PDB file of C-alpha atoms and ligand atoms in Angstrom:
ATOM      1  CA  UNK A   1     109.212 -39.068 181.149  1.00 95.00           C
ATOM      2  CA  UNK A   2     111.715 -36.265 180.558  1.00 96.00           C
ATOM      3  CA  UNK A   3     112.835 -34.163 177.595  1.00 96.00           C
ATOM      4  CA  UNK A   4     115.325 -31.387 176.981  1.00 96.00           C
ATOM      5  CA  UNK A   5     114.198 -28.046 175.517  1.00 96.00           C
ATOM      6  CA  UNK A   6     116.994 -25.540 175.169  1.00 94.00           C
ATOM      7  CA  UNK A   7     118.877 -25.727 178.456  1.00 95.00           C
ATOM      8  CA  UNK A   8     115.777 -26.730 180.447  1.00 98.00           C
ATOM      9  CA  UNK A   9     114.169 -30.056 181.276  1.00 98.00           C
ATOM     10  CA  UNK A  10     110.513 -30.825 180.610  1.00 98.00           C
ATOM     11  CA  UNK A  11     108.982 -33.502 182.842  1.00 98.00           C
ATOM     12  CA  UNK A  12     105.642 -35.270 182.554  1.00 98.00           C
ATOM     13  CA  UNK A  13     104.283 -37.014 185.640  1.00 98.00           C
ATOM     14  CA  UNK A  14     101.022 -38.272 187.093  1.00 98.00           C
ATOM     15  CA  UNK A  15     100.319 -36.539 190.383  1.00 98.00           C
ATOM     16  CA  UNK A  16      98.695 -33.778 192.365  1.00 98.00           C
ATOM     17  CA  UNK A  17      99.723 -30.264 191.379  1.00 98.00           C
ATOM     18  CA  UNK A  18      99.192 -28.977 194.922  1.00 98.00           C
ATOM     19  CA  UNK A  19     101.977 -31.268 196.232  1.00 98.00           C
ATOM     20  CA  UNK A  20     104.688 -29.970 193.913  1.00 98.00           C
ATOM     21  CA  UNK A  21     107.802 -28.443 195.443  1.00 98.00           C
ATOM     22  CA  UNK A  22     108.626 -25.887 192.765  1.00 98.00           C
ATOM     23  CA  UNK A  23     109.062 -22.134 192.491  1.00 98.00           C
ATOM     24  CA  UNK A  24     105.537 -21.822 191.071  1.00 99.00           C
ATOM     25  CA  UNK A  25     102.558 -23.984 190.290  1.00 99.00           C
ATOM     26  CA  UNK A  26     100.161 -22.669 187.673  1.00 99.00           C
ATOM     27  CA  UNK A  27      96.489 -22.455 188.568  1.00 98.00           C
ATOM     28  CA  UNK A  28      93.858 -23.066 185.881  1.00 98.00           C
ATOM     29  CA  UNK A  29      91.876 -20.153 187.292  1.00 98.00           C
ATOM     30  CA  UNK A  30      88.770 -18.373 186.070  1.00 97.00           C
ATOM     31  CA  UNK A  31      88.564 -14.678 185.331  1.00 98.00           C
ATOM     32  CA  UNK A  32      87.071 -13.810 188.734  1.00 98.00           C
ATOM     33  CA  UNK A  33      90.291 -14.984 190.461  1.00 98.00           C
ATOM     34  CA  UNK A  34      88.071 -15.802 193.424  1.00 95.00           C
ATOM     35  CA  UNK A  35      88.376 -19.563 193.281  1.00 91.00           C
ATOM     36  CA  UNK A  36      86.343 -22.310 191.665  1.00 91.00           C
ATOM     37  CA  UNK A  37      86.277 -26.070 191.305  1.00 95.00           C
ATOM     38  CA  UNK A  38      88.875 -28.506 190.005  1.00 97.00           C
ATOM     39  CA  UNK A  39      92.509 -27.610 190.427  1.00 98.00           C
ATOM     40  CA  UNK A  40      91.594 -24.030 191.415  1.00 98.00           C
ATOM     41  CA  UNK A  41      89.528 -25.255 194.374  1.00 98.00           C
ATOM     42  CA  UNK A  42      92.275 -27.658 195.426  1.00 98.00           C
ATOM     43  CA  UNK A  43      94.922 -24.897 195.382  1.00 98.00           C
ATOM     44  CA  UNK A  44      92.849 -22.514 197.475  1.00 98.00           C
ATOM     45  CA  UNK A  45      91.778 -25.135 199.998  1.00 97.00           C
ATOM     46  CA  UNK A  46      95.303 -26.466 200.487  1.00 98.00           C
ATOM     47  CA  UNK A  47      97.128 -23.139 200.094  1.00 97.00           C
ATOM     48  CA  UNK A  48      95.072 -21.221 202.647  1.00 97.00           C
ATOM     49  CA  UNK A  49      93.430 -17.801 202.708  1.00 97.00           C
ATOM     50  CA  UNK A  50      96.534 -15.744 201.924  1.00 98.00           C
ATOM     51  CA  UNK A  51      96.315 -16.720 198.254  1.00 98.00           C
ATOM     52  CA  UNK A  52      92.686 -15.609 198.044  1.00 98.00           C
ATOM     53  CA  UNK A  53      93.486 -12.343 199.809  1.00 98.00           C
ATOM     54  CA  UNK A  54      96.148 -11.536 197.220  1.00 98.00           C
ATOM     55  CA  UNK A  55      93.798 -12.506 194.408  1.00 98.00           C
ATOM     56  CA  UNK A  56      91.183 -10.100 195.792  1.00 98.00           C
ATOM     57  CA  UNK A  57      93.798  -7.319 195.895  1.00 98.00           C
ATOM     58  CA  UNK A  58      94.768  -8.017 192.288  1.00 98.00           C
ATOM     59  CA  UNK A  59      91.116  -7.895 191.249  1.00 98.00           C
ATOM     60  CA  UNK A  60      90.536  -4.615 193.083  1.00 97.00           C
ATOM     61  CA  UNK A  61      93.714  -2.871 191.948  1.00 97.00           C
ATOM     62  CA  UNK A  62      94.525  -4.266 188.518  1.00 98.00           C
ATOM     63  CA  UNK A  63      91.651  -6.299 187.085  1.00 98.00           C
ATOM     64  CA  UNK A  64      88.324  -4.878 188.303  1.00 97.00           C
ATOM     65  CA  UNK A  65      86.493  -6.515 185.384  1.00 97.00           C
ATOM     66  CA  UNK A  66      88.276  -9.834 185.852  1.00 98.00           C
ATOM     67  CA  UNK A  67      91.438 -11.340 184.383  1.00 98.00           C
ATOM     68  CA  UNK A  68      91.064 -11.788 180.614  1.00 98.00           C
ATOM     69  CA  UNK A  69      91.542 -15.206 179.012  1.00 98.00           C
ATOM     70  CA  UNK A  70      95.213 -15.923 178.346  1.00 98.00           C
ATOM     71  CA  UNK A  71      96.492 -13.493 181.002  1.00 98.00           C
ATOM     72  CA  UNK A  72      98.424 -14.478 184.118  1.00 98.00           C
ATOM     73  CA  UNK A  73      99.048 -13.009 187.586  1.00 98.00           C
ATOM     74  CA  UNK A  74     101.231 -14.200 190.452  1.00 98.00           C
ATOM     75  CA  UNK A  75     100.604 -14.594 194.194  1.00 98.00           C
ATOM     76  CA  UNK A  76     102.308 -16.257 197.116  1.00 98.00           C
ATOM     77  CA  UNK A  77     102.040 -20.019 197.468  1.00 98.00           C
ATOM     78  CA  UNK A  78     100.552 -19.610 200.941  1.00 98.00           C
ATOM     79  CA  UNK A  79     100.899 -22.869 202.833  1.00 98.00           C
ATOM     80  CA  UNK A  80     101.660 -24.880 199.693  1.00 98.00           C
ATOM     81  CA  UNK A  81     105.095 -26.370 199.061  1.00 98.00           C
ATOM     82  CA  UNK A  82     105.314 -24.205 195.952  1.00 98.00           C
ATOM     83  CA  UNK A  83     106.630 -20.706 196.681  1.00 98.00           C
ATOM     84  CA  UNK A  84     104.200 -19.013 194.294  1.00 98.00           C
ATOM     85  CA  UNK A  85     101.000 -19.592 192.391  1.00 98.00           C
ATOM     86  CA  UNK A  86     100.662 -18.229 188.873  1.00 99.00           C
ATOM     87  CA  UNK A  87      96.967 -17.846 188.103  1.00 98.00           C
ATOM     88  CA  UNK A  88      96.058 -18.001 184.426  1.00 98.00           C
ATOM     89  CA  UNK A  89      92.747 -18.167 182.605  1.00 98.00           C
ATOM     90  CA  UNK A  90      92.528 -20.777 179.865  1.00 98.00           C
ATOM     91  CA  UNK A  91      89.912 -20.635 177.108  1.00 98.00           C
ATOM     92  CA  UNK A  92      86.525 -22.310 177.359  1.00 98.00           C
ATOM     93  CA  UNK A  93      86.213 -24.842 174.506  1.00 98.00           C
ATOM     94  CA  UNK A  94      83.527 -23.727 172.058  1.00 98.00           C
ATOM     95  CA  UNK A  95      84.108 -26.227 169.260  1.00 97.00           C
ATOM     96  CA  UNK A  96      87.515 -25.012 168.143  1.00 97.00           C
ATOM     97  CA  UNK A  97      86.496 -22.124 165.879  1.00 96.00           C
ATOM     98  CA  UNK A  98      86.970 -19.328 168.387  1.00 97.00           C
ATOM     99  CA  UNK A  99      90.758 -19.099 168.611  1.00 97.00           C
ATOM    100  CA  UNK A 100      90.845 -21.549 171.487  1.00 98.00           C
ATOM    101  CA  UNK A 101      94.269 -22.937 170.516  1.00 98.00           C
ATOM    102  CA  UNK A 102      95.772 -19.454 170.217  1.00 98.00           C
ATOM    103  CA  UNK A 103      94.371 -18.508 173.622  1.00 98.00           C
ATOM    104  CA  UNK A 104      95.552 -21.740 175.233  1.00 98.00           C
ATOM    105  CA  UNK A 105      99.047 -21.236 173.832  1.00 98.00           C
ATOM    106  CA  UNK A 106      98.982 -17.675 175.174  1.00 98.00           C
ATOM    107  CA  UNK A 107      97.991 -18.961 178.633  1.00 99.00           C
ATOM    108  CA  UNK A 108     101.072 -21.206 178.807  1.00 99.00           C
ATOM    109  CA  UNK A 109     103.310 -18.558 177.253  1.00 98.00           C
ATOM    110  CA  UNK A 110     102.233 -15.748 179.585  1.00 98.00           C
ATOM    111  CA  UNK A 111     102.578 -17.999 182.635  1.00 99.00           C
ATOM    112  CA  UNK A 112     106.184 -18.764 181.719  1.00 98.00           C
ATOM    113  CA  UNK A 113     106.887 -15.107 180.908  1.00 98.00           C
ATOM    114  CA  UNK A 114     105.647 -14.125 184.352  1.00 98.00           C
ATOM    115  CA  UNK A 115     107.795 -16.839 185.948  1.00 98.00           C
ATOM    116  CA  UNK A 116     110.883 -15.463 184.192  1.00 98.00           C
ATOM    117  CA  UNK A 117     109.995 -11.873 185.127  1.00 98.00           C
ATOM    118  CA  UNK A 118     109.943 -12.999 188.769  1.00 98.00           C
ATOM    119  CA  UNK A 119     113.284 -14.790 188.555  1.00 98.00           C
ATOM    120  CA  UNK A 120     111.720 -18.247 188.980  1.00 98.00           C
ATOM    121  CA  UNK A 121     113.461 -21.410 187.774  1.00 98.00           C
ATOM    122  CA  UNK A 122     110.986 -24.261 188.182  1.00 98.00           C
ATOM    123  CA  UNK A 123     107.304 -24.276 187.185  1.00 99.00           C
ATOM    124  CA  UNK A 124     104.602 -26.957 187.267  1.00 99.00           C
ATOM    125  CA  UNK A 125     101.448 -26.898 185.121  1.00 99.00           C
ATOM    126  CA  UNK A 126      98.165 -28.786 185.230  1.00 99.00           C
ATOM    127  CA  UNK A 127      96.316 -29.577 182.015  1.00 99.00           C
ATOM    128  CA  UNK A 128      94.772 -26.123 181.565  1.00 98.00           C
ATOM    129  CA  UNK A 129      91.209 -25.934 180.161  1.00 98.00           C
ATOM    130  CA  UNK A 130      90.634 -29.700 179.878  1.00 98.00           C
ATOM    131  CA  UNK A 131      88.403 -30.029 182.959  1.00 98.00           C
ATOM    132  CA  UNK A 132      85.388 -27.783 183.455  1.00 97.00           C
ATOM    133  CA  UNK A 133      86.383 -25.736 180.379  1.00 98.00           C
ATOM    134  CA  UNK A 134      85.902 -28.757 178.110  1.00 98.00           C
ATOM    135  CA  UNK A 135      88.971 -28.514 175.859  1.00 98.00           C
ATOM    136  CA  UNK A 136      89.652 -31.986 174.368  1.00 98.00           C
ATOM    137  CA  UNK A 137      92.776 -33.299 176.098  1.00 98.00           C
ATOM    138  CA  UNK A 138      94.465 -34.652 172.961  1.00 98.00           C
ATOM    139  CA  UNK A 139      94.176 -31.256 171.262  1.00 98.00           C
ATOM    140  CA  UNK A 140      95.151 -29.350 174.391  1.00 98.00           C
ATOM    141  CA  UNK A 141      98.214 -31.524 175.018  1.00 98.00           C
ATOM    142  CA  UNK A 142      99.736 -30.628 171.643  1.00 98.00           C
ATOM    143  CA  UNK A 143      99.230 -26.914 172.253  1.00 98.00           C
ATOM    144  CA  UNK A 144     100.528 -27.148 175.835  1.00 98.00           C
ATOM    145  CA  UNK A 145     103.668 -29.153 175.100  1.00 98.00           C
ATOM    146  CA  UNK A 146     104.382 -27.141 171.942  1.00 98.00           C
ATOM    147  CA  UNK A 147     104.058 -23.813 173.736  1.00 98.00           C
ATOM    148  CA  UNK A 148     106.365 -24.882 176.566  1.00 98.00           C
ATOM    149  CA  UNK A 149     108.954 -26.306 174.172  1.00 98.00           C
ATOM    150  CA  UNK A 150     108.945 -23.159 171.987  1.00 98.00           C
ATOM    151  CA  UNK A 151     109.250 -20.891 175.021  1.00 98.00           C
ATOM    152  CA  UNK A 152     112.151 -22.833 176.525  1.00 98.00           C
ATOM    153  CA  UNK A 153     114.051 -22.880 173.258  1.00 97.00           C
ATOM    154  CA  UNK A 154     113.864 -19.062 173.158  1.00 96.00           C
ATOM    155  CA  UNK A 155     114.404 -18.254 176.820  1.00 94.00           C
ATOM    156  CA  UNK A 156     117.132 -20.001 178.784  1.00 93.00           C
ATOM    157  CA  UNK A 157     116.632 -18.779 182.365  1.00 96.00           C
ATOM    158  CA  UNK A 158     114.135 -21.501 183.354  1.00 98.00           C
ATOM    159  CA  UNK A 159     115.538 -24.823 184.537  1.00 98.00           C
ATOM    160  CA  UNK A 160     112.564 -27.141 184.663  1.00 98.00           C
ATOM    161  CA  UNK A 161     108.928 -27.230 183.594  1.00 98.00           C
ATOM    162  CA  UNK A 162     106.750 -30.097 184.827  1.00 98.00           C
ATOM    163  CA  UNK A 163     103.342 -31.163 183.562  1.00 98.00           C
ATOM    164  CA  UNK A 164     101.396 -32.738 186.423  1.00 99.00           C
ATOM    165  CA  UNK A 165      98.578 -34.837 185.042  1.00 98.00           C
ATOM    166  CA  UNK A 166      95.818 -35.978 187.335  1.00 98.00           C
ATOM    167  CA  UNK A 167      95.066 -39.323 185.664  1.00 98.00           C
ATOM    168  CA  UNK A 168      97.003 -42.083 183.939  1.00 98.00           C
ATOM    169  CA  UNK A 169      94.957 -41.467 180.800  1.00 98.00           C
ATOM    170  CA  UNK A 170      95.866 -37.769 180.691  1.00 98.00           C
ATOM    171  CA  UNK A 171      99.510 -38.612 181.326  1.00 98.00           C
ATOM    172  CA  UNK A 172      99.505 -41.011 178.350  1.00 98.00           C
ATOM    173  CA  UNK A 173      97.939 -38.356 176.124  1.00 98.00           C
ATOM    174  CA  UNK A 174     100.550 -35.765 177.125  1.00 98.00           C
ATOM    175  CA  UNK A 175     103.374 -38.294 176.722  1.00 98.00           C
ATOM    176  CA  UNK A 176     102.208 -39.017 173.200  1.00 98.00           C
ATOM    177  CA  UNK A 177     102.181 -35.295 172.372  1.00 98.00           C
ATOM    178  CA  UNK A 178     105.665 -34.900 173.829  1.00 98.00           C
ATOM    179  CA  UNK A 179     107.039 -37.874 171.893  1.00 97.00           C
ATOM    180  CA  UNK A 180     105.670 -36.395 168.682  1.00 95.00           C
ATOM    181  CA  UNK A 181     107.052 -32.913 169.394  1.00 93.00           C
ATOM    182  CA  UNK A 182     110.471 -33.633 170.864  1.00 91.00           C
TER     183      UNK A 182
HETATM  184  P1  LIG B 201      89.673 -25.787 183.616  1.00 89.05           P
HETATM  185  O1  LIG B 201      88.536 -24.988 184.178  1.00 89.05           O
HETATM  186  O2  LIG B 201      90.809 -24.928 183.080  1.00 89.05           O
HETATM  187  O3  LIG B 201      89.223 -26.824 182.645  1.00 89.05           O
HETATM  188  P2  LIG B 201      89.912 -27.755 185.809  1.00 89.05           P
HETATM  189  O4  LIG B 201      90.520 -27.539 187.137  1.00 89.05           O
HETATM  190  O5  LIG B 201      88.445 -28.019 185.738  1.00 89.05           O
HETATM  191  O6  LIG B 201      90.345 -26.491 184.913  1.00 89.05           O
HETATM  192  O7  LIG B 201      90.663 -28.968 185.106  1.00 89.05           O
HETATM  193  C1  LIG B 201      91.943 -28.892 184.551  1.00 89.05           C
HETATM  194  C2  LIG B 201      92.654 -30.210 184.740  1.00 89.05           C
HETATM  195  O8  LIG B 201      93.189 -30.272 186.062  1.00 89.05           O
HETATM  196  C3  LIG B 201      91.781 -31.461 184.594  1.00 89.05           C
HETATM  197  O9  LIG B 201      92.479 -32.404 183.803  1.00 89.05           O
HETATM  198  C4  LIG B 201      91.645 -31.957 186.025  1.00 89.05           C
HETATM  199  O10 LIG B 201      91.514 -33.372 186.071  1.00 89.05           O
HETATM  200  C5  LIG B 201      92.965 -31.559 186.597  1.00 89.05           C
HETATM  201  N1  LIG B 201      93.088 -31.469 188.067  1.00 89.05           N
HETATM  202  C6  LIG B 201      92.137 -31.284 189.012  1.00 89.05           C
HETATM  203  N2  LIG B 201      92.686 -31.259 190.255  1.00 89.05           N
HETATM  204  C7  LIG B 201      94.029 -31.425 190.081  1.00 89.05           C
HETATM  205  C8  LIG B 201      95.152 -31.500 190.954  1.00 89.05           C
HETATM  206  N3  LIG B 201      95.016 -31.394 192.285  1.00 89.05           N
HETATM  207  N4  LIG B 201      96.383 -31.700 190.409  1.00 89.05           N
HETATM  208  C9  LIG B 201      96.554 -31.808 189.075  1.00 89.05           C
HETATM  209  N5  LIG B 201      95.540 -31.736 188.200  1.00 89.05           N
HETATM  210  C10 LIG B 201      94.298 -31.556 188.692  1.00 89.05           C
END
């Protein structure tokens, strides 16, 4: 499924984020930046040690206390097909009363801002926060698709943003959100 937002295209596919041939894939990281499970683990195991080395440098030099929720940093893509990895920390779901939607929107927004600042044109996202962080996928999909649409309408240097969903069910949920928003 594909939509237009501003001059850019938004794609929704079922697939593996670590296989995407784009300027940057976005990692649903945790604040340590030192790896974890889920998509984070897959990126580090497939992308090789160079990514982790850069993450350690970023921790030491810029974020000694860890990367705050909603913030993003960029590293090489290591041995991945993607040229770069943008690491962002999504919110942990705590019932919805702790600004989770604002923080999730900020995570998408700041990832795209960092992509633009680095002259990137194509970016692929996973479903941030809906795995270990427990954010309900239906709620998260509306925030995710809405944030990307709003960003692309404002900023025309990106060419393509792709949501890479890991299951058919998640893809259907994101497609529904996109149909409602576009
Ligand atoms: P978080 O901690 O932000 O919740 P997770 O990695 O636990 O992050 O999960 C986020 C989403 O990424 C989940 O929907 C999970 O199924 C999905 N996911 C896990 N591995 C991959 C992958 N290789 N490609 C795309 N999505 C993935």
